[in-house]
Short mmCIF file of C-alpha atoms in Angstrom, two decimals:
data_model
loop_
_atom_site.label_atom_id
_atom_site.label_comp_id
_atom_site.label_asym_id
_atom_site.label_seq_id
_atom_site.Cartn_x
_atom_site.Cartn_y
_atom_site.Cartn_z
CA MET A 84 3.15 77.04 -48.63
CA LYS A 85 1.44 80.65 -48.71
CA LYS A 86 4.11 81.42 -46.23
CA PHE A 87 6.70 80.36 -48.10
CA LEU A 88 4.98 82.38 -51.12
CA LYS A 89 4.14 85.75 -48.81
CA LYS A 90 7.85 85.25 -47.75
CA ASN A 91 9.53 85.20 -51.17
CA LYS A 92 6.68 88.19 -52.61
CA ASN A 93 8.12 90.46 -49.87
CA ASN A 94 9.40 90.49 -46.43
CA ARG A 95 7.61 92.61 -44.80
CA SER A 96 4.80 90.45 -45.09
CA SER A 97 6.07 88.14 -43.09
CA GLU A 98 6.05 90.40 -40.28
CA ARG A 99 2.13 90.30 -38.24
CA LEU A 100 1.49 93.93 -37.63
CA ARG A 101 0.34 94.60 -34.43
CA PHE A 102 -1.97 98.36 -33.13
CA SER A 103 -4.32 98.60 -30.32
CA PHE A 104 -7.44 100.06 -31.53
CA PHE A 105 -9.44 102.10 -30.64
CA PRO A 106 -12.58 102.04 -32.35
CA GLY A 107 -14.78 104.85 -30.60
CA CYS A 108 -18.70 105.11 -30.13
CA ALA A 109 -19.55 105.12 -33.77
CA LEU A 110 -18.10 101.90 -34.99
CA LYS A 111 -18.72 100.35 -31.34
CA VAL A 112 -22.05 101.67 -30.59
CA SER A 113 -24.15 101.82 -33.44
CA GLY A 114 -21.75 100.58 -36.37
CA HIS A 115 -21.24 96.92 -35.83
CA GLU A 116 -20.56 96.15 -39.67
CA SER A 117 -18.18 98.50 -39.71
CA THR A 118 -16.16 97.12 -36.62
CA LEU A 119 -16.75 93.52 -37.89
CA SER A 120 -15.35 93.88 -41.91
CA LEU A 121 -12.59 96.55 -40.28
CA LEU A 122 -11.07 93.18 -38.32
CA LYS A 123 -12.02 91.08 -40.49
CA PHE A 124 -9.74 92.91 -43.38
CA CYS A 125 -6.87 93.46 -40.90
CA ASP A 126 -6.97 89.65 -40.00
CA SER A 127 -6.20 88.54 -43.35
CA VAL A 128 -4.07 91.30 -44.13
CA ASN A 129 -1.84 89.88 -40.82
CA ILE A 130 -2.42 92.72 -38.63
CA GLU A 131 -3.62 91.92 -35.16
CA LEU A 132 -5.89 94.95 -33.44
CA LYS A 133 -6.49 94.88 -30.26
CA GLU A 134 -9.11 96.62 -28.22
CA LEU A 135 -8.02 99.65 -26.66
CA GLU A 136 -8.90 98.33 -22.74
CA ASP A 137 -11.43 100.41 -21.15
CA TRP A 138 -11.07 103.20 -23.30
CA ASN A 139 -13.41 105.88 -23.04
CA CYS A 140 -15.65 108.45 -25.92
CA CYS A 141 -13.05 111.00 -27.34
CA GLY A 142 -15.46 113.81 -26.94
CA SER A 143 -17.18 113.70 -30.05
CA SER A 144 -18.08 116.84 -31.31
CA SER A 145 -19.62 117.77 -28.11
CA ALA A 146 -17.53 117.83 -25.36
CA HIS A 147 -14.71 120.63 -27.03
CA SER A 148 -18.06 122.52 -27.95
CA ILE A 149 -19.29 122.69 -24.25
CA ASP A 150 -17.17 121.82 -21.67
CA HIS A 151 -12.74 122.93 -22.13
CA ASN A 152 -12.28 120.61 -19.70
CA VAL A 153 -14.16 117.64 -20.52
CA ALA A 154 -12.71 117.88 -24.16
CA LYS A 155 -9.63 117.85 -23.11
CA HIS A 156 -9.35 115.25 -20.36
CA LEU A 157 -11.76 112.62 -22.29
CA PRO A 158 -8.66 112.23 -25.06
CA MET A 159 -6.20 112.37 -22.32
CA ARG A 160 -7.13 108.93 -20.56
CA ASN A 161 -7.07 107.25 -23.81
CA ILE A 162 -3.51 108.33 -24.86
CA SER A 163 -2.91 107.30 -21.27
CA LEU A 164 -3.96 103.77 -21.51
CA VAL A 165 -2.30 102.93 -24.52
CA PRO A 166 0.25 99.91 -24.62
CA LYS A 167 4.12 101.25 -24.66
CA GLY A 168 5.60 100.49 -28.17
CA ILE A 169 2.40 99.41 -29.44
CA PRO A 170 0.97 102.50 -32.15
CA LEU A 171 -2.51 103.13 -31.55
CA LEU A 172 -4.76 102.82 -35.10
CA ILE A 173 -8.35 104.78 -34.91
CA ALA A 174 -10.56 104.20 -37.75
CA CYS A 175 -13.14 107.46 -36.88
CA PRO A 176 -11.59 110.65 -38.31
CA SER A 177 -13.25 112.36 -35.98
CA CYS A 178 -11.76 110.28 -32.94
CA LEU A 179 -8.07 110.55 -34.87
CA ILE A 180 -8.68 113.94 -34.41
CA ARG A 181 -9.37 114.46 -30.95
CA LEU A 182 -6.92 111.83 -30.00
CA LYS A 183 -3.89 113.36 -32.14
CA SER A 184 -4.66 117.50 -31.49
CA THR A 185 -4.38 116.71 -27.41
CA TYR A 186 -1.29 114.11 -28.68
CA LEU A 187 -0.03 116.95 -29.72
CA LYS A 188 -1.16 119.70 -26.92
CA ILE A 189 0.80 117.52 -24.35
CA LYS A 190 3.88 116.93 -26.66
CA GLU A 191 4.42 121.06 -26.84
CA ASP A 192 2.44 122.27 -23.58
CA GLU A 193 5.16 121.40 -20.22
CA ASN A 194 2.48 122.69 -18.48
CA LEU A 195 -0.01 120.47 -20.01
CA ARG A 196 2.28 117.67 -19.88
CA GLN A 197 2.60 118.17 -15.80
CA GLU A 198 -1.60 118.18 -15.96
CA TYR A 199 -1.95 114.91 -18.02
CA GLU A 200 0.97 113.31 -15.72
CA GLU A 201 -0.46 114.37 -12.68
CA ALA A 202 -4.10 113.19 -13.80
CA TRP A 203 -3.74 109.88 -15.30
CA GLY A 204 -0.62 109.22 -12.99
CA LYS A 205 2.01 107.84 -16.33
CA PRO A 206 4.54 109.68 -17.59
CA PHE A 207 3.71 110.39 -21.07
CA ASP A 208 4.75 108.42 -23.81
CA GLU A 209 6.65 111.11 -26.47
CA ASP A 210 7.30 108.30 -28.81
CA LEU A 211 3.07 106.90 -29.15
CA GLU A 212 2.34 107.00 -32.83
CA ILE A 213 -1.62 107.50 -33.85
CA ILE A 214 -2.53 106.81 -37.55
CA HIS A 215 -5.50 106.59 -38.92
CA PHE A 216 -6.72 102.58 -40.43
CA PHE A 217 -5.22 104.07 -43.87
CA GLU A 218 -1.97 104.54 -42.98
CA ILE A 219 -1.69 100.75 -43.09
CA PHE A 220 -2.01 101.61 -46.94
CA ASN A 221 1.53 102.49 -46.24
CA ARG A 222 2.66 100.11 -44.39
CA ILE A 223 1.56 96.19 -46.72
CA ARG A 224 0.98 95.75 -49.88
CA LEU A 225 -2.50 94.05 -50.68
CA GLU A 226 -1.05 91.94 -53.54
CA ASP A 227 1.48 89.89 -51.12
CA TYR A 228 -2.06 88.69 -49.75
CA ILE A 229 -4.07 88.27 -52.48
CA ASN A 230 -4.14 86.88 -56.18
CA HIS A 231 -5.57 88.47 -59.06
CA LEU A 232 -6.52 91.58 -57.37
CA GLU A 233 -7.69 93.59 -60.14
CA GLU A 234 -10.60 90.56 -60.60
CA LYS A 235 -11.97 90.75 -57.70
CA LEU A 236 -14.13 93.76 -57.47
CA LYS A 237 -16.25 92.51 -60.55
CA LYS A 238 -16.11 96.72 -62.14
CA ILE A 239 -18.38 97.53 -59.77
CA LYS A 240 -19.41 101.40 -59.71
CA VAL A 241 -18.86 103.11 -57.06
CA ALA A 242 -18.04 107.15 -55.64
CA PRO A 243 -15.74 107.27 -52.51
CA TYR A 244 -17.16 109.58 -50.58
CA TYR A 245 -14.73 110.87 -48.12
CA GLY A 246 -16.28 113.75 -45.86
CA CYS A 247 -14.67 115.97 -43.89
CA MET A 248 -11.22 113.56 -43.12
CA LEU A 249 -9.64 115.01 -45.49
CA SER A 250 -10.62 118.21 -43.52
CA MET A 251 -7.71 118.75 -41.43
CA PRO A 252 -7.85 121.40 -38.29
CA PRO A 253 -4.47 124.09 -38.54
CA ASN A 254 -2.51 121.82 -36.18
CA LEU A 255 -2.70 118.36 -37.74
CA ARG A 256 -1.98 120.42 -41.15
CA PHE A 257 1.31 118.48 -41.74
CA GLU A 258 0.04 114.65 -40.91
CA ASN A 259 -0.04 112.30 -43.45
CA ASN A 260 -3.09 113.08 -45.83
CA TYR A 261 -4.63 109.78 -48.02
CA SER A 262 -6.30 112.04 -50.56
CA GLY A 263 -7.15 109.45 -53.07
CA ILE A 264 -6.13 106.69 -50.83
CA MET A 265 -10.08 104.53 -51.59
CA GLU A 266 -9.99 105.29 -55.61
CA LYS A 267 -6.53 103.56 -55.31
CA THR A 268 -6.68 100.91 -53.14
CA LEU A 269 -10.72 100.21 -54.63
CA SER A 270 -9.12 100.37 -58.30
CA LYS A 271 -6.49 98.60 -57.66
CA LEU A 272 -9.19 96.08 -56.41
CA GLY A 273 -11.06 95.54 -59.67
CA ALA A 274 -13.93 98.23 -59.00
CA ASP A 275 -14.71 101.33 -61.19
CA ILE A 276 -14.00 104.27 -59.43
CA ILE A 277 -16.81 107.37 -59.90
CA PRO A 278 -15.22 110.28 -59.34
CA PHE A 279 -18.10 113.16 -58.18
CA GLY A 280 -17.56 116.59 -57.07
CA TYR A 281 -19.41 115.81 -53.43
CA ALA A 282 -17.20 113.67 -52.04
CA ASN A 283 -15.71 116.29 -49.46
CA MET A 284 -18.75 117.65 -48.34
CA CYS A 285 -19.36 116.89 -45.12
CA CYS A 286 -22.51 114.75 -44.26
CA GLY A 287 -23.50 117.31 -41.16
CA THR A 288 -22.84 114.77 -38.54
CA TYR A 289 -25.17 115.57 -35.44
CA LEU A 290 -26.94 118.48 -38.06
CA SER A 291 -28.80 114.70 -38.64
CA VAL A 292 -30.77 115.15 -34.75
CA ALA A 293 -30.51 118.49 -34.37
CA LYS A 294 -31.36 120.48 -37.93
CA PRO A 295 -32.13 117.57 -39.86
CA GLN A 296 -33.70 120.03 -42.59
CA LEU A 297 -30.13 121.12 -43.08
CA ALA A 298 -28.55 117.81 -43.04
CA GLN A 299 -31.09 116.11 -45.09
CA LYS A 300 -30.67 118.71 -47.65
CA VAL A 301 -26.69 118.32 -48.46
CA VAL A 302 -27.20 114.52 -47.75
CA THR A 303 -29.21 114.31 -50.42
CA GLN A 304 -27.35 116.68 -52.82
CA ILE A 305 -24.41 114.05 -51.95
CA VAL A 306 -25.88 111.09 -52.90
CA SER A 307 -27.92 111.93 -55.66
CA LYS A 308 -24.72 113.98 -57.44
CA ALA A 309 -23.10 110.45 -57.17
CA MET A 310 -25.64 108.86 -58.71
CA GLU A 311 -26.24 111.18 -61.64
CA ALA A 312 -22.01 110.70 -62.00
CA GLY A 313 -23.11 107.09 -62.81
CA ALA A 314 -22.04 105.60 -59.61
CA GLU A 315 -23.91 102.27 -58.51
CA CYS A 316 -22.97 102.52 -55.04
CA LEU A 317 -21.17 104.63 -52.18
CA VAL A 318 -18.53 104.54 -50.71
CA THR A 319 -18.10 105.87 -47.52
CA ALA A 320 -14.56 105.89 -44.60
CA CYS A 321 -16.28 106.98 -41.53
CA SER A 322 -19.10 104.83 -39.89
CA MET A 323 -20.63 108.38 -39.31
CA CYS A 324 -20.58 109.29 -42.71
CA HIS A 325 -22.67 105.94 -43.32
CA LEU A 326 -25.08 106.62 -40.79
CA ASN A 327 -25.88 110.10 -42.05
CA LEU A 328 -26.05 108.86 -46.13
CA GLU A 329 -28.58 106.50 -44.85
CA ILE A 330 -30.37 108.09 -43.12
CA ARG A 331 -31.29 111.21 -44.41
CA CYS A 332 -30.92 111.02 -47.81
CA ALA A 333 -34.73 111.58 -49.00
CA LEU A 334 -34.19 110.03 -52.56
CA GLU A 335 -36.87 107.36 -52.95
CA ASN A 336 -34.26 105.48 -55.06
CA SER A 337 -31.11 105.93 -53.21
CA ILE A 338 -28.21 103.88 -53.65
CA PRO A 339 -26.60 101.42 -51.36
CA VAL A 340 -23.95 102.83 -49.05
CA LEU A 341 -21.10 100.36 -48.33
CA HIS A 342 -18.12 101.00 -45.96
CA PHE A 343 -14.39 100.82 -47.57
CA SER A 344 -13.31 98.34 -44.95
CA GLU A 345 -16.71 95.54 -46.35
CA LEU A 346 -15.56 96.18 -50.06
CA LEU A 347 -12.54 95.24 -49.07
CA SER A 348 -13.03 91.98 -46.57
CA MET A 349 -15.47 91.11 -49.49
CA ALA A 350 -12.01 91.17 -52.08
CA LEU A 351 -10.18 89.02 -49.84
CA GLY A 352 -12.58 86.64 -49.82
CA ALA A 353 -14.49 86.88 -46.78
CA GLU A 354 -17.61 85.28 -46.87
CA ASP A 355 -19.92 86.97 -43.22
CA GLN A 356 -21.75 89.47 -45.36
CA LYS A 357 -24.64 88.14 -43.63
CA LYS A 358 -23.00 89.36 -40.04
CA TRP A 359 -23.11 93.19 -42.28
CA PHE A 360 -25.68 93.54 -44.68
CA PRO A 361 -28.88 93.35 -42.67
CA ARG A 362 -27.69 95.93 -40.78
CA HIS A 363 -27.87 97.90 -43.95
CA ILE A 364 -31.18 100.68 -44.05
CA VAL A 365 -30.28 100.31 -47.77
CA ASP A 366 -29.65 96.47 -48.96
CA PRO A 367 -26.51 96.18 -51.02
CA VAL A 368 -27.22 92.64 -51.85
CA PRO A 369 -28.81 92.50 -54.48
CA LEU A 370 -26.65 95.12 -56.45
CA LEU A 371 -23.99 92.73 -54.94
CA LYS A 372 -25.48 89.82 -56.41
CA LYS A 373 -26.17 91.66 -59.77
CA ARG A 374 -22.28 92.03 -60.20
CA GLY A 375 -21.75 88.65 -59.05
CA LEU A 376 -20.03 89.55 -56.09
CA LEU A 377 -21.99 87.69 -54.13
CA VAL A 378 -23.77 84.49 -54.58
CA SER A 379 -27.13 83.96 -53.29
CA MET B 135 -23.51 152.10 -33.32
CA ILE B 136 -20.54 150.73 -33.64
CA ASN B 137 -17.56 151.94 -31.35
CA LEU B 138 -14.35 151.82 -32.66
CA GLY B 139 -12.42 152.88 -29.61
CA ASN B 140 -9.84 150.60 -27.79
CA GLU B 141 -12.49 149.09 -25.98
CA HIS B 142 -13.84 146.38 -28.08
CA HIS B 143 -10.58 144.79 -27.59
CA GLU B 144 -11.92 143.57 -24.49
CA PHE B 145 -14.26 141.14 -25.80
CA ALA B 146 -11.77 139.86 -29.09
CA ASP B 147 -8.89 138.88 -26.13
CA GLU B 148 -11.51 136.91 -24.10
CA ILE B 149 -11.87 135.19 -27.28
CA LYS B 150 -8.57 134.75 -28.22
CA ALA B 151 -7.48 133.31 -24.67
CA ASP B 152 -10.38 130.91 -24.56
CA SER B 153 -9.63 129.58 -27.65
CA GLY B 154 -5.47 130.02 -28.53
CA ILE B 155 -6.19 131.39 -32.07
CA ASN B 156 -5.33 134.96 -33.50
CA PHE B 157 -8.44 135.85 -36.06
CA ASN B 158 -6.82 139.10 -36.57
CA VAL B 159 -5.44 137.93 -39.29
CA CYS B 160 -7.92 137.21 -41.13
CA LEU B 161 -8.15 138.32 -44.73
CA HIS B 162 -11.98 138.35 -44.94
CA CYS B 163 -11.69 136.92 -47.91
CA LYS B 164 -14.91 134.18 -47.54
CA THR B 165 -13.05 131.06 -49.02
CA CYS B 166 -14.36 129.60 -45.25
CA ALA B 167 -17.83 131.06 -45.89
CA ASN B 168 -17.79 129.24 -49.79
CA GLY B 169 -16.69 126.05 -48.67
CA CYS B 170 -19.12 125.39 -45.54
CA PRO B 171 -21.92 123.57 -46.52
CA PHE B 172 -24.12 124.81 -43.74
CA ILE B 173 -23.66 128.30 -44.59
CA GLU B 174 -27.69 128.62 -45.92
CA GLY B 175 -28.66 127.64 -41.53
CA MET B 176 -26.38 130.31 -40.29
CA ASP B 177 -27.20 133.91 -40.04
CA TYR B 178 -23.88 135.45 -40.53
CA ALA B 179 -20.95 134.35 -42.36
CA PRO B 180 -17.76 132.78 -40.58
CA ASN B 181 -15.55 135.29 -41.01
CA ALA B 182 -18.58 137.63 -40.56
CA VAL B 183 -19.07 136.13 -36.92
CA ILE B 184 -14.86 137.08 -36.76
CA ARG B 185 -15.81 140.44 -37.89
CA LEU B 186 -18.31 140.70 -35.04
CA VAL B 187 -15.81 139.52 -32.16
CA GLN B 188 -12.99 142.42 -33.85
CA LEU B 189 -15.91 144.85 -34.19
CA GLY B 190 -16.17 144.08 -30.10
CA LEU B 191 -19.58 143.62 -31.08
CA GLU B 192 -20.48 140.87 -28.46
CA ASP B 193 -24.32 140.12 -28.12
CA VAL B 194 -24.54 140.13 -31.55
CA ALA B 195 -21.60 137.82 -32.12
CA LEU B 196 -23.07 135.42 -28.94
CA GLU B 197 -26.44 135.45 -30.06
CA CYS B 198 -26.15 134.18 -33.55
CA SER B 199 -26.64 131.25 -35.05
CA SER B 200 -24.04 130.15 -36.78
CA ILE B 201 -21.26 129.72 -33.79
CA TRP B 202 -23.94 126.85 -33.59
CA ILE B 203 -24.65 125.82 -36.57
CA CYS B 204 -20.63 125.06 -37.41
CA VAL B 205 -20.37 121.60 -36.57
CA GLY B 206 -16.35 122.08 -37.00
CA TYR B 207 -15.11 119.98 -39.34
CA ASN B 208 -12.64 121.82 -40.98
CA THR B 209 -13.55 122.38 -44.05
CA CYS B 210 -12.96 126.12 -43.34
CA SER B 211 -9.68 126.38 -41.89
CA SER B 212 -8.09 123.70 -44.21
CA TYR B 213 -8.68 126.00 -46.96
CA CYS B 214 -8.35 129.08 -45.13
CA PRO B 215 -4.90 131.10 -46.39
CA MET B 216 -4.48 132.22 -43.23
CA ALA B 217 -4.59 128.93 -41.37
CA ILE B 218 -7.12 130.17 -38.63
CA ASP B 219 -8.46 127.67 -37.16
CA ILE B 220 -12.11 128.64 -37.35
CA PRO B 221 -14.01 125.82 -35.61
CA ALA B 222 -11.23 126.63 -32.28
CA VAL B 223 -12.94 130.48 -32.22
CA MET B 224 -16.63 129.10 -32.82
CA ASP B 225 -15.23 126.54 -29.57
CA GLY B 226 -14.61 129.67 -28.09
CA LEU B 227 -17.69 131.97 -28.54
CA ARG B 228 -20.25 129.08 -27.30
CA HIS B 229 -18.57 128.89 -24.23
CA LYS B 230 -18.79 132.67 -23.91
CA ALA B 231 -21.77 132.23 -24.83
CA ILE B 232 -23.28 129.65 -21.88
CA GLU B 233 -20.93 131.48 -19.30
CA LYS B 234 -22.46 135.01 -19.96
CA GLY B 235 -26.11 132.91 -20.17
CA VAL B 236 -26.76 134.99 -23.59
CA LYS B 237 -29.90 133.91 -25.62
CA ILE B 238 -28.96 130.91 -27.52
CA ALA B 239 -29.57 131.19 -31.02
CA GLU B 240 -30.12 127.18 -31.57
CA PRO B 241 -31.33 125.76 -28.28
CA ASP B 242 -31.18 122.18 -29.95
CA VAL B 243 -27.90 122.09 -30.75
CA LEU B 244 -26.99 123.10 -27.14
CA ASN B 245 -29.21 120.46 -26.28
CA PHE B 246 -28.35 117.36 -28.12
CA HIS B 247 -24.59 118.49 -26.77
CA THR B 248 -26.02 118.04 -22.78
CA GLU B 249 -27.07 114.95 -23.51
CA VAL B 250 -24.50 113.21 -25.31
CA LEU B 251 -22.26 114.41 -22.55
CA ASN B 252 -24.80 113.66 -19.83
CA THR B 253 -24.28 109.98 -21.58
CA VAL B 254 -20.51 110.15 -21.84
CA LYS B 255 -20.62 111.19 -18.13
CA LYS B 256 -22.84 108.34 -16.47
CA TYR B 257 -21.45 105.43 -19.01
CA GLY B 258 -17.93 106.98 -20.19
CA ARG B 259 -19.59 106.25 -23.68
CA THR B 260 -22.73 107.39 -25.68
CA HIS B 261 -25.51 106.08 -25.71
CA LYS B 262 -27.27 107.41 -29.20
CA LEU B 263 -31.31 105.66 -27.74
CA GLU B 264 -30.37 107.69 -24.39
CA ILE B 265 -29.30 110.24 -26.40
CA MET B 266 -31.95 110.82 -28.74
CA MET B 267 -34.88 110.02 -26.02
CA ARG B 268 -33.80 112.55 -23.55
CA TYR B 269 -33.40 114.79 -26.58
CA LYS B 270 -36.99 114.07 -28.10
CA LEU B 271 -38.15 114.53 -24.41
CA LYS B 272 -36.89 117.96 -23.75
CA LYS B 273 -37.84 119.40 -26.56
CA MET B 274 -41.56 117.88 -26.16
CA ASP B 275 -41.06 116.20 -29.83
CA PHE B 276 -42.57 112.56 -30.27
CA LEU B 277 -43.40 112.81 -33.60
CA SER B 278 -40.83 113.63 -36.20
CA ASP B 279 -38.40 110.41 -36.96
CA MET B 280 -40.49 107.82 -34.96
CA GLY B 281 -40.58 106.11 -37.65
CA LEU B 282 -36.78 106.58 -38.15
CA GLY B 283 -35.74 105.26 -34.93
CA LEU B 284 -37.77 102.50 -35.53
CA LYS B 285 -36.64 101.26 -38.58
CA MET B 286 -32.83 101.93 -37.03
CA LEU B 287 -33.66 99.92 -33.97
CA LYS B 288 -35.28 96.86 -36.96
CA LYS B 289 -31.58 97.28 -38.21
CA ARG B 290 -29.85 97.21 -35.05
CA LYS B 291 -28.73 100.14 -35.83
CA LEU B 292 -29.63 101.88 -32.25
CA ASP B 293 -28.15 99.76 -29.35
CA LEU B 294 -30.98 98.81 -26.49
CA THR B 295 -27.75 99.21 -23.86
CA PRO B 296 -25.26 101.14 -23.37
CA SER B 297 -21.70 99.99 -23.78
CA LYS B 298 -19.60 100.81 -20.71
CA VAL B 299 -16.21 101.95 -19.06
CA GLN B 300 -15.39 99.65 -16.28
CA ASP B 301 -12.89 102.30 -14.31
CA LYS B 302 -16.28 104.40 -13.14
CA LYS B 303 -13.84 106.36 -10.60
CA ALA B 304 -11.80 108.21 -13.78
CA ILE B 305 -14.70 109.50 -15.70
CA GLU B 306 -16.01 110.96 -12.45
CA LYS B 307 -12.78 112.59 -12.28
CA ILE B 308 -12.42 114.04 -15.38
CA PHE B 309 -16.51 115.53 -15.19
CA LYS B 310 -15.29 116.89 -11.79
CA GLU B 311 -11.59 118.06 -13.05
CA LYS B 312 -11.38 121.87 -13.19
#
């Protein structure tokens, strides 16, 4: 019956979308709750994510900073592992930039293509599609999977925080830009969106280790501005941002920070929050209970 | 003294070759400087770093803190009216600073990058706990952030064992490839 309803509402939704999934170190190694809720959400909207087999680190901020060659070959190996014909989905904005810009460079540069093919023993796949997780909102309609969606998030006051994800290097400036996607999606699901001026300010990434005082100042500013604007929680698009907003905020009464995928999964009826929330430094459970999003 | 003859082009050309970026189109409008959240930790604004390179002030450019404080997250380059990939220029300067063995203004940042790549070389993926331990050990700093580290362990934000790539040879090849 459910299937029949879905089919009638929208033909696109009857087909299960399949992606190769590149988790990257931030999601795989420390942001387990982000990965778990992402997989849960995708499953509930009929999307299959198959983890890219034996993927390696994209090189992060460190490879391109100090070693050209490693920065070039780490993403290249990942590109070579993607099964033909299946788009690669990446949820970490930083991994996306590393893989996508390497892919475009190979596409445009004959010498680099030769180097890639010699090193990784595979012809370069010109048609490989590399997309960010947000792209799926251009391919599915949430209303096909859920009824009364505007009641789901019960007016919880969220401040969407994008960090650097909307800033692209010049070679990617014509790629899709996802400005406003979190606002649009969450308000559709019944959240109360609190816009604030610091939504695009970088969280400091690794400066949180190497220059903690600089990161702390910026993070505290981001969180306090969201609070001043009236937010009850922040929602992040990136696992790294999530970690920094939690560990480097100097406020005593900081608000919870939720992963976008956690709110999405909850709105779609996921019940395994017990696996996610104990991993948060600022416990979101009291707020979610207060809003009636969690029952004891 | 700044020599405005032709010889200073050499340094700018080297950085241009390394980064593949033509930063001579910079208008010095300071949009990058105004948009950067970490300018406070820099001794020269991003456009000023470009100016140093244009003027051939190699030592000043390579020894400044800005090239290490820049986290390369493109706020500057996405606002730049001339679409200069400023983080790529910073990469070029970092590579040159390491190559020429000059005094590194922010050794902690370089130390961090080195430890990240060490774990990637070993496991194919980063291992945060090991990065932090080695970073702190090198710095001989065991007290700051101790409480935070324990909290992160308790909240299982730091995995004890690394996640590893199976094909070790492929990773070895990446670190050997020149």
